[in-house]
XYZ file of C-alpha atoms in Angstrom:
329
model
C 23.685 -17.473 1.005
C 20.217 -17.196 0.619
C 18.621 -16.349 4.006
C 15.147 -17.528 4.044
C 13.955 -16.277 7.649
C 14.825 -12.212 6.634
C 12.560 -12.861 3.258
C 9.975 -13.810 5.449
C 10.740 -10.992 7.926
C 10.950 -8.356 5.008
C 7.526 -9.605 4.005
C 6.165 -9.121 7.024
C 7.587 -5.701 8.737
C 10.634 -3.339 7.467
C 13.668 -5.089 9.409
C 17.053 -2.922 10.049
C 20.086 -4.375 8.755
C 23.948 -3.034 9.551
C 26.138 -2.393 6.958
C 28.070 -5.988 7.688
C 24.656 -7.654 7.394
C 23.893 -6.152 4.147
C 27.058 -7.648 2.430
C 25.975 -10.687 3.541
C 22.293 -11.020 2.275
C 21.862 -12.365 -0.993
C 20.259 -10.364 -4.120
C 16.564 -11.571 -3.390
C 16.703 -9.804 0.498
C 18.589 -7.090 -0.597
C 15.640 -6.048 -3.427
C 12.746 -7.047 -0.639
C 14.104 -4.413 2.083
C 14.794 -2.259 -0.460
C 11.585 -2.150 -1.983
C 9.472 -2.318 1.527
C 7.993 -5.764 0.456
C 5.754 -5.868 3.361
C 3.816 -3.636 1.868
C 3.052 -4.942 -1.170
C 0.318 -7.362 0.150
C -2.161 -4.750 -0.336
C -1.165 -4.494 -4.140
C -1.488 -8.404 -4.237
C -4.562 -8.488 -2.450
C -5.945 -6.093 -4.583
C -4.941 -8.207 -7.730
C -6.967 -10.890 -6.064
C -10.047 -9.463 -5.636
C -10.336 -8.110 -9.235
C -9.452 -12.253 -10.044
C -12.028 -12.996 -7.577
C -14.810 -10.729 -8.947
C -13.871 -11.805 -12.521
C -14.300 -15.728 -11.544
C -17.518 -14.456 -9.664
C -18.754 -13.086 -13.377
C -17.298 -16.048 -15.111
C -14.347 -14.813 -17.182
C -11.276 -15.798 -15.010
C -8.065 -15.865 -17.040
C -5.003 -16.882 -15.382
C -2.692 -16.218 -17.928
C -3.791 -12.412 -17.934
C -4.311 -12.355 -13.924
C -1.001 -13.695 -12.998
C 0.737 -10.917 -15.784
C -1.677 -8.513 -14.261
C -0.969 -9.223 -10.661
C 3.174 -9.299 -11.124
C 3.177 -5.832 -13.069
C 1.136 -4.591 -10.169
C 3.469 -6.072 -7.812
C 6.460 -4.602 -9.651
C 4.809 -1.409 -10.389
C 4.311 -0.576 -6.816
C 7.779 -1.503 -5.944
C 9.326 0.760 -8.607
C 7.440 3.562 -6.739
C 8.620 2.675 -3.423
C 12.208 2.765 -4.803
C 11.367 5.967 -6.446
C 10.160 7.490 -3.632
C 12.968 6.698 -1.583
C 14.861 8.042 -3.904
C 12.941 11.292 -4.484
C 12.880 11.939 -1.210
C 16.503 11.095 -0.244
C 17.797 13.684 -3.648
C 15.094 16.635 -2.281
C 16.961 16.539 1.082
C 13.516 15.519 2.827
C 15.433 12.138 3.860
C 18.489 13.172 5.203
C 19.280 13.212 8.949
C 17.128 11.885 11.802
C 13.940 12.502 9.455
C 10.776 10.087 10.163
C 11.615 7.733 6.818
C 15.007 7.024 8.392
C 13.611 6.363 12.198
C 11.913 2.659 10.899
C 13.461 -0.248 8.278
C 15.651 0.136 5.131
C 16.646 3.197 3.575
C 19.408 2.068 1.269
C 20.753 5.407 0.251
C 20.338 7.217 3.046
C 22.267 3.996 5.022
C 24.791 3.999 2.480
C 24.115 0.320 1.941
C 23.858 1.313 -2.028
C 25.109 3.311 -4.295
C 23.522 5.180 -6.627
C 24.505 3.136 -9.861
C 23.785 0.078 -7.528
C 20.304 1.723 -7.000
C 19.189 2.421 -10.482
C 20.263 -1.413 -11.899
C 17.646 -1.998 -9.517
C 14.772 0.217 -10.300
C 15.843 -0.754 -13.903
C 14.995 -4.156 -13.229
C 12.529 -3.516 -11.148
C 10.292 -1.079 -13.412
C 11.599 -3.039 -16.564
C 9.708 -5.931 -15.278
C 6.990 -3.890 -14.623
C 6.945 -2.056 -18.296
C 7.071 -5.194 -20.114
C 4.551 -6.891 -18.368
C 2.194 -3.875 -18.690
C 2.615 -3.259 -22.751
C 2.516 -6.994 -23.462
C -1.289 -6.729 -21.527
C -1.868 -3.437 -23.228
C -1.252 -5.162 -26.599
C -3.212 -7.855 -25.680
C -6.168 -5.773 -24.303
C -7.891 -3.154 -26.574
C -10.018 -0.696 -25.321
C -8.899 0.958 -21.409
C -5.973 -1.299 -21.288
C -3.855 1.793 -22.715
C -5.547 4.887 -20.434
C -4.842 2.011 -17.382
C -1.330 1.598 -18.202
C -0.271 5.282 -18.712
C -2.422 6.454 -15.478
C -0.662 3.625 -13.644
C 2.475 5.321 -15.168
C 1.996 8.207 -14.008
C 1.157 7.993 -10.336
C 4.224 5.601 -10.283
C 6.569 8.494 -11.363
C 4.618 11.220 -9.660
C 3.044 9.933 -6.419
C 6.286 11.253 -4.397
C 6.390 14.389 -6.370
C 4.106 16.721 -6.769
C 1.422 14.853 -5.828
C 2.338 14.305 -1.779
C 3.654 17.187 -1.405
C 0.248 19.361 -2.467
C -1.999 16.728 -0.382
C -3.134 14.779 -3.491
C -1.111 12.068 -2.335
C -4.305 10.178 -0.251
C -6.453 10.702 -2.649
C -4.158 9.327 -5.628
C -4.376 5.995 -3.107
C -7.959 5.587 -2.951
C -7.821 6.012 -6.674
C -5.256 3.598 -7.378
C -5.755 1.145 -4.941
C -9.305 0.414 -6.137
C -10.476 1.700 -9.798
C -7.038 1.699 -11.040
C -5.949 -1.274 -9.795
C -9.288 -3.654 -8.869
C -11.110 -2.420 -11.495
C -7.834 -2.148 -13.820
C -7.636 -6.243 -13.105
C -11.222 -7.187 -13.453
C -10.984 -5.412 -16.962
C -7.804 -6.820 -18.223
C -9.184 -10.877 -17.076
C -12.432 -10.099 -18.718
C -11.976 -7.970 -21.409
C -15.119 -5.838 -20.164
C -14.873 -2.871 -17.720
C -17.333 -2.969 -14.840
C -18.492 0.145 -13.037
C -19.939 -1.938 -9.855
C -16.351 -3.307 -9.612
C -14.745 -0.045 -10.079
C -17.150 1.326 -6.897
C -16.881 -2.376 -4.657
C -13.466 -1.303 -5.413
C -13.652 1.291 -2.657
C -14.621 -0.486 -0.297
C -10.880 -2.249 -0.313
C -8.981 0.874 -1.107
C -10.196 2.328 1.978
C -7.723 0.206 3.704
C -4.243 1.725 2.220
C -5.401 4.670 2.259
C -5.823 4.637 6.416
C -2.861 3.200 6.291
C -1.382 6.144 4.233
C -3.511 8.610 6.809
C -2.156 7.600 9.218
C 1.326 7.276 8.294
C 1.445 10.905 7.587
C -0.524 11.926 10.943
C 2.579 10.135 12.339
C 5.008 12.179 10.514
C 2.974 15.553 10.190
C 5.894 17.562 12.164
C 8.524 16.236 10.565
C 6.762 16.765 7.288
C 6.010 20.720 7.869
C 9.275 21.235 9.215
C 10.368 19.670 5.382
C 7.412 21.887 3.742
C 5.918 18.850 2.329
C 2.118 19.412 2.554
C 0.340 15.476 2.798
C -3.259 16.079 3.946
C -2.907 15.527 6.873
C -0.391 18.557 7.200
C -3.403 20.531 5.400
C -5.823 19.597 7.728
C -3.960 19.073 11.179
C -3.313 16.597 13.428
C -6.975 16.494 15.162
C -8.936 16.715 11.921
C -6.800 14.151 10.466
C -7.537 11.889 12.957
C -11.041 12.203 12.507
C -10.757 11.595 8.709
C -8.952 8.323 8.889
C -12.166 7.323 11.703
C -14.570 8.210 9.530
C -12.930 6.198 6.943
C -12.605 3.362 8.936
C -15.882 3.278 9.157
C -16.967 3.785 6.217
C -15.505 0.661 5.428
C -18.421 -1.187 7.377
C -20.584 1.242 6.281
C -20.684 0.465 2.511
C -20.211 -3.421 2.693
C -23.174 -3.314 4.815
C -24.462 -1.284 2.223
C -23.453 -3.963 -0.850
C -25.443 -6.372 1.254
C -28.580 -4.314 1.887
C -28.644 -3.638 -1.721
C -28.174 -7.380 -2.124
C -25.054 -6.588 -4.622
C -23.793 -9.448 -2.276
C -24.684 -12.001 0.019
C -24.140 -12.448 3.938
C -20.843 -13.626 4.082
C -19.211 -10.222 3.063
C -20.582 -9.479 6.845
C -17.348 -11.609 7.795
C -15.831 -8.122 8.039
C -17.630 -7.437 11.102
C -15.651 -10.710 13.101
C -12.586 -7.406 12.504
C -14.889 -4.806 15.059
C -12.573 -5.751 18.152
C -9.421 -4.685 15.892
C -11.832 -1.698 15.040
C -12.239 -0.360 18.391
C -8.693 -0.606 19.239
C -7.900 1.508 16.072
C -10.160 4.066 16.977
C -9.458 4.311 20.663
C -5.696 5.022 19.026
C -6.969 7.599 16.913
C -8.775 9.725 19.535
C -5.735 10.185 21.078
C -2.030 12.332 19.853
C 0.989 9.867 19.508
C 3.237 9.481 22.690
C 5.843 11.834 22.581
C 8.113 9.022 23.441
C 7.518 5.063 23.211
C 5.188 3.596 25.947
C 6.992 0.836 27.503
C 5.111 -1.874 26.257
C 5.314 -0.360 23.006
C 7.473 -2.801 20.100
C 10.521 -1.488 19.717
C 10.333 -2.596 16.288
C 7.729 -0.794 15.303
C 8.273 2.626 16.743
C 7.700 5.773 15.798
C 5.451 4.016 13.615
C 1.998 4.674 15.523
C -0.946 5.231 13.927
C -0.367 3.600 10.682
C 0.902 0.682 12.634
C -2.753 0.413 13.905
C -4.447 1.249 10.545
C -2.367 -1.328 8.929
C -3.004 -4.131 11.711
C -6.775 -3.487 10.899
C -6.157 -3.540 7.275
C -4.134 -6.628 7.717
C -7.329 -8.241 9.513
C -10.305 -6.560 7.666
C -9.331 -7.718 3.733
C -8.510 -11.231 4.376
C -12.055 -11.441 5.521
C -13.762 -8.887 2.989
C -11.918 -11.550 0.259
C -13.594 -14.258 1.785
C -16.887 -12.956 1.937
C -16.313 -12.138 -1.620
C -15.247 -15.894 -2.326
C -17.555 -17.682 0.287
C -20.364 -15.674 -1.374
C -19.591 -16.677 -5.093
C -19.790 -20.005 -4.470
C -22.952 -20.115 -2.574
């Protein structure tokens, strides 16, 4: 039976499921908790703002957006599954480890098998492949580089990349050049290095997110010798690091308006400061060692990523409407 309220709820946080429950859902829930759908919103909202800048320069294709924007989509989820299942083969998911403490992990629950598992990365990256030759065949020029560096930090994100602390870095790349500036390119037909830089300003966000994820984990992860930045630089330097890119944030689209690359509105981003200060009085601050009562249950041990992504969740909505406010003024 298709179960409407969990494809919301997988959209929108990493529910846990029993083994009974499982059985029950139907194929679209099972793929969305097993992909981590909630996080793809930052893949789609990246989508959109290469759209949006491409509109803003007058060559807005939908045909080529939408196929952009649902390879992205897929493309991101293959790597979740892929990194799940990385991790779970390396031994770095097994037990009580940090992955297994929040939401889904379908092999490591036993809620799939492994021939279960790779039907649906097969689908899942097949949709993904297609979708990106048919726009690499369609698109001369950096349509081809795009797809195979795409490629690549799909299949190699989990490993080597995390585990020698190019993981963070990879995510500012992707998440903006590779991905904003990949979809501005692919509408138009022209490659734009102002997008490719505005593109930052966006990718900033997942890659708090992914900062502070791993400041959340960092014991777990040097205990399982895998070396994510912040493991590199420790716990209080890390913290630092995902403030100063917080800010930074601010910094530069206060910057894109000073240098009049855009208008006012983009300053919508500042109506996000109270989320701001919250995010940074988190970040001064080591985790609890245990929950704090008022604490969501359903979001524990998830700490400071929790509060990165809250911000992130609040900052682009309103960076994308500057963006689209401003265009049509």
């Amino acid at each position: 039976m298709v179960n409407l309220k969990l494809w919301a709820a997988a959209l929108n946080g990493m529910p846990g499921v029993t083994t009974e429950q499982w059985a029950k859902l139907d194929p679209v829930a099972r793929w969305l908790l097993a992909c981590r759908a909630s996080v793809l919103f930052m893949t789609l909202t990246a989508a959109m703002l290469g759209g949006l800048l491409a509109w803003r320069a007058g060559s807005f294709d939908l045909l080529f957006w939408l196929t952009c924007a649902t390879g992205l989509l897929f493309a991101h989820a293959s790597n979740n599954l892929l990194n799940d299942y990385t991790d779970s083969r390396r031994g770095i998911d097994r037990g009580n480890y940090y992955r297994n403490q929040y939401g889904v992990h379908v092999l490591e629950d036993g809620l799939m098998s492994e021939a279960q598992f790779w039907r649906y990365f097969a689908f899942t990256a097949g949709v993904a492949l297609a979708l990106g030759l048919w726009l690499v065949t369609a698109r001369s020029g950096p349509a081809l580089a795009l797809f195979l560096a795409g490629a690549f930090f799909v299949l190699f994100y989990t490993w080597p990349l995390k585990t020698i602390g190019l993981g963070e870095p990879a995510v500012l790349l992707v998440w903006g050049p590779l991905m904003v500036g990949g979809t501005y390119y692919i509408v138009t037909g022209a490659w734009s290095n102002e997008v490719a830089w505005l593109s930052l300003v966006f990718a900033l966000g997942p890659t708090t997110v992914l900062f502070g994820k791993h400041i959340d984990k960092l014991d777990a992860d040097r205990e399982k010798g895998v070396h994510t930045l912040p493991v590199l630089l420790g716990e209080q330097r890390a913290r630092r690091v995902t403030a100063a890119l917080l800010l930074a944030q601010y910094a530069l689209t206060l910057g894109l308006v000073l240098t009049q690359a855009f208008g006012w509105p983009l300053l919508l981003v500042f109506a996000s400061l109270p989320r701001l200060r919250r995010t940074l009085r988190a970040l001064r601050s080591a985790k609890p060692a245990a929950r704090p009562t008022a604490y969501s249950p359903a979001l524990w041990p998830l700490w400071f990523s929790a509060a990165c992504f809250r911000h992130t969740r609040q900052f682009t909505p309103l960076f994308l409407a500057g963006v689209v406010i401003d265009t049509l003024l």
